[in-house]
């Protein structure tokens, strides 16, 4: 039966097993797919881990940068850093060494007090009460010389601190100024001493050393008189005098050019007496080039020279005025170049009544100091008031007694009885 034969053969063929190679290939494909899936999973995990690490690294860097910025910002707001920046600002502004040194001392004292006594290092922590406490501290603690500071010294330091806080406001470091709520130290106006015409004459006479007639003694006397006349007639500072050069004197026009604070130049006319004494010193007694070369000072152009043919110094000026004061026999008052500056200022103000030109001659930036001269010598001012009293210069005849009673005045009736 052919049909049954075919069926059995087909059944036999269907019942036969697949070859081993085919099964292995199928199994290999499954394993490979699983491996790929595993690798994809691992890659995804690695990518996620790397992304997380990158995020953490970025976050750490951000925090580090933020902390760094905060640290820099905090550093910039430290008192020490700000004070140094303030000093550098003054140096950049070409302010005088004295002004810079004044701010260093005053602000250094303030910073030391805040840090050591109040544990304050940041400018934002300073309050008005802290500044007042610093003022009180200075009143009871001795200074570098072991003496308690005067009220004027404390006020001077307070002025430096006030200027510092105003500077912080101008540059935007602070929005509010604690100094605005501080009671500023007050002191009375000083009656600064001056010298009289008679005392100035004594100083001129004292320029000649006693019992000395040598050429060097005469040279010193002529130089010293020229110095006295220049200080008395112009009111320049001692530092300005010691810095004068020969070319700063214009004898033809009778003017000197002075280099003042902040390297600011100003011209001051000389009176006849001053110019005559200064010219005599230059023509007859200042060492010439040959003499300067012999002493190793070739080309030295300072106006006033010491006995060693070197420029006269501030210390040399102090010693000179000490000798002149002793020779002149002036006691009970200090004699110094600055006293002559005050004398010039008051005399000029009395005679000219022009504080604006005096301000220019003295080299002051504002009128504050010039106005103080009006209160320095009350006796002179009152005498000027009596001399120019408006009530005594009325042109018309006024009713009442026309004569001023003098000492020993007696009514007419009593005079007739005698």
mmCIF file of N, CA and C in Angstrom, residues 63-146:
data_model
loop_
_atom_site.group_PDB
_atom_site.id
_atom_site.type_symbol
_atom_site.label_atom_id
_atom_site.label_comp_id
_atom_site.label_asym_id
_atom_site.label_seq_id
_atom_site.Cartn_x
_atom_site.Cartn_y
_atom_site.Cartn_z
ATOM 1 N N UNK A 63 30.822 74.526 44.944
ATOM 2 C CA UNK A 63 30.916 74.876 46.357
ATOM 3 C C UNK A 63 32.293 75.429 46.691
ATOM 4 N N UNK A 64 33.333 74.812 46.077
ATOM 5 C CA UNK A 64 34.701 75.277 46.326
ATOM 6 C C UNK A 64 34.888 76.698 45.813
ATOM 7 N N UNK A 65 34.373 76.960 44.574
ATOM 8 C CA UNK A 65 34.475 78.304 44.025
ATOM 9 C C UNK A 65 33.696 79.300 44.870
ATOM 10 N N UNK A 66 32.518 78.868 45.308
ATOM 11 C CA UNK A 66 31.702 79.756 46.130
ATOM 12 C C UNK A 66 32.409 80.055 47.440
ATOM 13 N N UNK A 67 32.983 78.979 48.039
ATOM 14 C CA UNK A 67 33.718 79.172 49.283
ATOM 15 C C UNK A 67 34.936 80.064 49.050
ATOM 16 N N UNK A 68 35.593 79.855 47.895
ATOM 17 C CA UNK A 68 36.748 80.689 47.571
ATOM 18 C C UNK A 68 36.360 82.141 47.395
ATOM 19 N N UNK A 69 35.224 82.346 46.686
ATOM 20 C CA UNK A 69 34.755 83.721 46.507
ATOM 21 C C UNK A 69 34.381 84.340 47.847
ATOM 22 N N UNK A 70 33.727 83.539 48.688
ATOM 23 C CA UNK A 70 33.354 84.042 50.002
ATOM 24 C C UNK A 70 34.589 84.367 50.837
ATOM 25 N N UNK A 71 35.610 83.490 50.706
ATOM 26 C CA UNK A 71 36.845 83.735 51.439
ATOM 27 C C UNK A 71 37.531 85.000 50.942
ATOM 28 N N UNK A 72 37.553 85.174 49.614
ATOM 29 C CA UNK A 72 38.151 86.380 49.043
ATOM 30 C C UNK A 72 37.357 87.611 49.460
ATOM 31 N N UNK A 73 36.020 87.478 49.406
ATOM 32 C CA UNK A 73 35.164 88.590 49.789
ATOM 33 C C UNK A 73 35.369 88.948 51.260
ATOM 34 N N UNK A 74 35.479 87.890 52.087
ATOM 35 C CA UNK A 74 35.716 88.131 53.510
ATOM 36 C C UNK A 74 37.078 88.776 53.728
ATOM 37 N N UNK A 75 38.058 88.313 52.937
ATOM 38 C CA UNK A 75 39.394 88.884 53.048
ATOM 39 C C UNK A 75 39.373 90.361 52.676
ATOM 40 N N UNK A 76 38.590 90.667 51.633
ATOM 41 C CA UNK A 76 38.515 92.062 51.201
ATOM 42 C C UNK A 76 37.815 92.944 52.211
ATOM 43 N N UNK A 77 37.029 92.368 53.103
ATOM 44 C CA UNK A 77 36.295 93.139 54.093
ATOM 45 C C UNK A 77 36.974 93.095 55.459
ATOM 46 N N UNK A 78 38.176 92.536 55.501
ATOM 47 C CA UNK A 78 38.933 92.570 56.734
ATOM 48 C C UNK A 78 39.479 93.975 56.967
ATOM 49 N N UNK A 79 39.523 94.369 58.230
ATOM 50 C CA UNK A 79 40.025 95.702 58.566
ATOM 51 C C UNK A 79 41.443 95.908 58.065
ATOM 52 N N UNK A 80 42.285 94.913 58.267
ATOM 53 C CA UNK A 80 43.682 95.051 57.866
ATOM 54 C C UNK A 80 43.813 95.288 56.363
ATOM 55 N N UNK A 81 43.056 94.512 55.576
ATOM 56 C CA UNK A 81 43.111 94.641 54.120
ATOM 57 C C UNK A 81 42.594 95.999 53.671
ATOM 58 N N UNK A 82 41.496 96.443 54.247
ATOM 59 C CA UNK A 82 40.898 97.717 53.853
ATOM 60 C C UNK A 82 41.776 98.899 54.249
ATOM 61 N N UNK A 83 42.384 98.819 55.423
ATOM 62 C CA UNK A 83 43.269 99.906 55.850
ATOM 63 C C UNK A 83 44.465 100.022 54.917
ATOM 64 N N UNK A 84 45.020 98.871 54.526
ATOM 65 C CA UNK A 84 46.158 98.901 53.609
ATOM 66 C C UNK A 84 45.747 99.456 52.248
ATOM 67 N N UNK A 85 44.531 99.097 51.794
ATOM 68 C CA UNK A 85 44.034 99.641 50.529
ATOM 69 C C UNK A 85 43.847 101.156 50.628
ATOM 70 N N UNK A 86 43.405 101.618 51.779
ATOM 71 C CA UNK A 86 43.226 103.056 51.998
ATOM 72 C C UNK A 86 44.576 103.779 51.961
ATOM 73 N N UNK A 87 45.580 103.177 52.593
ATOM 74 C CA UNK A 87 46.917 103.763 52.584
ATOM 75 C C UNK A 87 47.465 103.811 51.159
ATOM 76 N N UNK A 88 47.275 102.724 50.417
ATOM 77 C CA UNK A 88 47.751 102.694 49.035
ATOM 78 C C UNK A 88 47.053 103.744 48.182
ATOM 79 N N UNK A 89 45.789 104.012 48.494
ATOM 80 C CA UNK A 89 45.049 105.045 47.771
ATOM 81 C C UNK A 89 45.679 106.418 48.016
ATOM 82 N N UNK A 90 46.121 106.659 49.248
ATOM 83 C CA UNK A 90 46.797 107.921 49.561
ATOM 84 C C UNK A 90 48.149 108.000 48.850
ATOM 85 N N UNK A 91 48.861 106.885 48.825
ATOM 86 C CA UNK A 91 50.152 106.880 48.142
ATOM 87 C C UNK A 91 49.952 107.157 46.658
ATOM 88 N N UNK A 92 48.934 106.513 46.069
ATOM 89 C CA UNK A 92 48.632 106.756 44.660
ATOM 90 C C UNK A 92 48.212 108.178 44.387
ATOM 91 N N UNK A 93 47.612 108.826 45.384
ATOM 92 C CA UNK A 93 47.209 110.223 45.241
ATOM 93 C C UNK A 93 48.331 111.203 45.496
ATOM 94 N N UNK A 94 49.552 110.682 45.695
ATOM 95 C CA UNK A 94 50.747 111.513 45.883
ATOM 96 C C UNK A 94 50.629 112.395 47.115
ATOM 97 N N UNK A 95 50.038 111.850 48.176
ATOM 98 C CA UNK A 95 49.955 112.598 49.421
ATOM 99 C C UNK A 95 51.302 112.571 50.132
ATOM 100 N N UNK A 96 51.496 113.494 51.042
ATOM 101 C CA UNK A 96 52.787 113.631 51.701
ATOM 102 C C UNK A 96 53.063 112.440 52.621
ATOM 103 N N UNK A 97 54.348 112.223 52.890
ATOM 104 C CA UNK A 97 54.742 111.123 53.774
ATOM 105 C C UNK A 97 54.179 111.319 55.173
ATOM 106 N N UNK A 98 54.091 112.565 55.622
ATOM 107 C CA UNK A 98 53.532 112.833 56.953
ATOM 108 C C UNK A 98 52.065 112.425 57.031
ATOM 109 N N UNK A 99 51.312 112.734 55.979
ATOM 110 C CA UNK A 99 49.892 112.361 55.955
ATOM 111 C C UNK A 99 49.737 110.855 55.974
ATOM 112 N N UNK A 100 50.538 110.162 55.188
ATOM 113 C CA UNK A 100 50.465 108.701 55.129
ATOM 114 C C UNK A 100 50.844 108.091 56.475
ATOM 115 N N UNK A 101 51.908 108.618 57.089
ATOM 116 C CA UNK A 101 52.335 108.104 58.390
ATOM 117 C C UNK A 101 51.275 108.362 59.450
ATOM 118 N N UNK A 102 50.628 109.525 59.390
ATOM 119 C CA UNK A 102 49.544 109.848 60.329
ATOM 120 C C UNK A 102 48.427 108.814 60.226
ATOM 121 N N UNK A 103 47.998 108.478 59.006
ATOM 122 C CA UNK A 103 46.933 107.492 58.838
ATOM 123 C C UNK A 103 47.385 106.104 59.281
ATOM 124 N N UNK A 104 48.626 105.742 59.021
ATOM 125 C CA UNK A 104 49.128 104.426 59.455
ATOM 126 C C UNK A 104 49.054 104.286 60.973
ATOM 127 N N UNK A 105 49.493 105.320 61.673
ATOM 128 C CA UNK A 105 49.499 105.256 63.138
ATOM 129 C C UNK A 105 48.075 105.211 63.683
ATOM 130 N N UNK A 106 47.238 106.143 63.233
ATOM 131 C CA UNK A 106 45.879 106.256 63.765
ATOM 132 C C UNK A 106 45.060 104.995 63.472
ATOM 133 N N UNK A 107 45.052 104.560 62.216
ATOM 134 C CA UNK A 107 44.245 103.398 61.850
ATOM 135 C C UNK A 107 44.837 102.106 62.399
ATOM 136 N N UNK A 108 46.160 102.072 62.583
ATOM 137 C CA UNK A 108 46.775 100.913 63.221
ATOM 138 C C UNK A 108 46.330 100.789 64.669
ATOM 139 N N UNK A 109 46.253 101.912 65.384
ATOM 140 C CA UNK A 109 45.752 101.891 66.762
ATOM 141 C C UNK A 109 44.293 101.433 66.808
ATOM 142 N N UNK A 110 43.495 101.917 65.874
ATOM 143 C CA UNK A 110 42.092 101.522 65.835
ATOM 144 C C UNK A 110 41.938 100.028 65.570
ATOM 145 N N UNK A 111 42.687 99.511 64.582
ATOM 146 C CA UNK A 111 42.593 98.083 64.253
ATOM 147 C C UNK A 111 43.056 97.211 65.429
ATOM 148 N N UNK A 112 44.143 97.599 66.079
ATOM 149 C CA UNK A 112 44.630 96.825 67.228
ATOM 150 C C UNK A 112 43.587 96.765 68.333
ATOM 151 N N UNK A 113 42.926 97.887 68.584
ATOM 152 C CA UNK A 113 41.902 97.897 69.633
ATOM 153 C C UNK A 113 40.727 97.000 69.249
ATOM 154 N N UNK A 114 40.247 97.113 68.020
ATOM 155 C CA UNK A 114 39.115 96.289 67.589
ATOM 156 C C UNK A 114 39.443 94.801 67.663
ATOM 157 N N UNK A 115 40.649 94.428 67.222
ATOM 158 C CA UNK A 115 41.002 93.008 67.169
ATOM 159 C C UNK A 115 41.304 92.433 68.551
ATOM 160 N N UNK A 116 42.058 93.181 69.370
ATOM 161 C CA UNK A 116 42.502 92.634 70.650
ATOM 162 C C UNK A 116 41.470 92.798 71.757
ATOM 163 N N UNK A 117 40.788 93.923 71.760
ATOM 164 C CA UNK A 117 39.832 94.197 72.839
ATOM 165 C C UNK A 117 38.420 93.738 72.515
ATOM 166 N N UNK A 118 38.022 93.826 71.258
ATOM 167 C CA UNK A 118 36.633 93.506 70.889
ATOM 168 C C UNK A 118 36.517 92.292 69.981
ATOM 169 N N UNK A 119 37.645 91.705 69.576
ATOM 170 C CA UNK A 119 37.658 90.538 68.695
ATOM 171 C C UNK A 119 36.903 90.825 67.387
ATOM 172 N N UNK A 120 37.134 92.004 66.829
ATOM 173 C CA UNK A 120 36.507 92.412 65.571
ATOM 174 C C UNK A 120 37.582 92.475 64.492
ATOM 175 N N UNK A 121 37.377 91.725 63.427
ATOM 176 C CA UNK A 121 38.324 91.752 62.299
ATOM 177 C C UNK A 121 37.646 92.172 61.000
ATOM 178 N N UNK A 122 36.318 92.108 60.928
ATOM 179 C CA UNK A 122 35.583 92.457 59.719
ATOM 180 C C UNK A 122 34.964 93.842 59.857
ATOM 181 N N UNK A 123 34.999 94.592 58.775
ATOM 182 C CA UNK A 123 34.486 95.953 58.800
ATOM 183 C C UNK A 123 32.990 95.982 59.059
ATOM 184 N N UNK A 124 32.271 94.928 58.649
ATOM 185 C CA UNK A 124 30.813 94.902 58.834
ATOM 186 C C UNK A 124 30.420 94.775 60.304
ATOM 187 N N UNK A 125 31.350 94.330 61.147
ATOM 188 C CA UNK A 125 31.042 94.143 62.568
ATOM 189 C C UNK A 125 31.273 95.396 63.394
ATOM 190 N N UNK A 126 31.850 96.428 62.776
ATOM 191 C CA UNK A 126 32.153 97.661 63.519
ATOM 192 C C UNK A 126 30.887 98.498 63.664
ATOM 193 N N UNK A 127 30.583 98.880 64.883
ATOM 194 C CA UNK A 127 29.423 99.716 65.162
ATOM 195 C C UNK A 127 29.872 101.011 65.842
ATOM 196 N N UNK A 128 28.924 101.912 65.971
ATOM 197 C CA UNK A 128 29.246 103.223 66.547
ATOM 198 C C UNK A 128 29.787 103.087 67.970
ATOM 199 N N UNK A 129 29.200 102.174 68.754
ATOM 200 C CA UNK A 129 29.649 101.993 70.135
ATOM 201 C C UNK A 129 31.100 101.521 70.197
ATOM 202 N N UNK A 130 31.518 100.736 69.205
ATOM 203 C CA UNK A 130 32.904 100.256 69.177
ATOM 204 C C UNK A 130 33.876 101.416 68.962
ATOM 205 N N UNK A 131 33.503 102.354 68.099
ATOM 206 C CA UNK A 131 34.362 103.511 67.847
ATOM 207 C C UNK A 131 34.438 104.393 69.090
ATOM 208 N N UNK A 132 33.306 104.593 69.745
ATOM 209 C CA UNK A 132 33.306 105.385 70.986
ATOM 210 C C UNK A 132 34.149 104.712 72.056
ATOM 211 N N UNK A 133 34.085 103.376 72.109
ATOM 212 C CA UNK A 133 34.900 102.636 73.081
ATOM 213 C C UNK A 133 36.388 102.830 72.800
ATOM 214 N N UNK A 134 36.734 102.923 71.508
ATOM 215 C CA UNK A 134 38.144 103.169 71.151
ATOM 216 C C UNK A 134 38.592 104.548 71.634
ATOM 217 N N UNK A 135 37.740 105.567 71.479
ATOM 218 C CA UNK A 135 38.063 106.902 71.980
ATOM 219 C C UNK A 135 38.315 106.859 73.488
ATOM 220 N N UNK A 136 37.410 106.179 74.209
ATOM 221 C CA UNK A 136 37.540 106.095 75.666
ATOM 222 C C UNK A 136 38.811 105.339 76.051
ATOM 223 N N UNK A 137 39.141 104.309 75.287
ATOM 224 C CA UNK A 137 40.348 103.515 75.562
ATOM 225 C C UNK A 137 41.601 104.370 75.408
ATOM 226 N N UNK A 138 41.639 105.222 74.400
ATOM 227 C CA UNK A 138 42.817 106.065 74.182
ATOM 228 C C UNK A 138 42.992 107.091 75.289
ATOM 229 N N UNK A 139 41.905 107.478 75.935
ATOM 230 C CA UNK A 139 42.004 108.489 76.987
ATOM 231 C C UNK A 139 42.657 107.950 78.256
ATOM 232 N N UNK A 140 42.608 106.645 78.458
ATOM 233 C CA UNK A 140 43.110 106.072 79.714
ATOM 234 C C UNK A 140 44.373 105.244 79.530
ATOM 235 N N UNK A 141 44.768 104.963 78.299
ATOM 236 C CA UNK A 141 45.968 104.169 78.068
ATOM 237 C C UNK A 141 47.102 105.074 77.580
ATOM 238 N N UNK A 142 48.316 104.846 78.063
ATOM 239 C CA UNK A 142 49.441 105.698 77.642
ATOM 240 C C UNK A 142 49.854 105.420 76.212
ATOM 241 N N UNK A 143 50.469 106.420 75.589
ATOM 242 C CA UNK A 143 50.963 106.261 74.229
ATOM 243 C C UNK A 143 52.348 105.645 74.210
ATOM 244 N N UNK A 144 53.035 105.789 73.096
ATOM 245 C CA UNK A 144 54.344 105.158 72.935
ATOM 246 C C UNK A 144 55.384 105.741 73.887
ATOM 247 N N UNK A 145 55.199 106.992 74.302
ATOM 248 C CA UNK A 145 56.161 107.625 75.211
ATOM 249 C C UNK A 145 55.784 107.467 76.675
ATOM 250 N N UNK A 146 54.773 106.654 76.947
ATOM 251 C CA UNK A 146 54.391 106.395 78.321
ATOM 252 C C UNK A 146 53.488 107.434 78.939
#
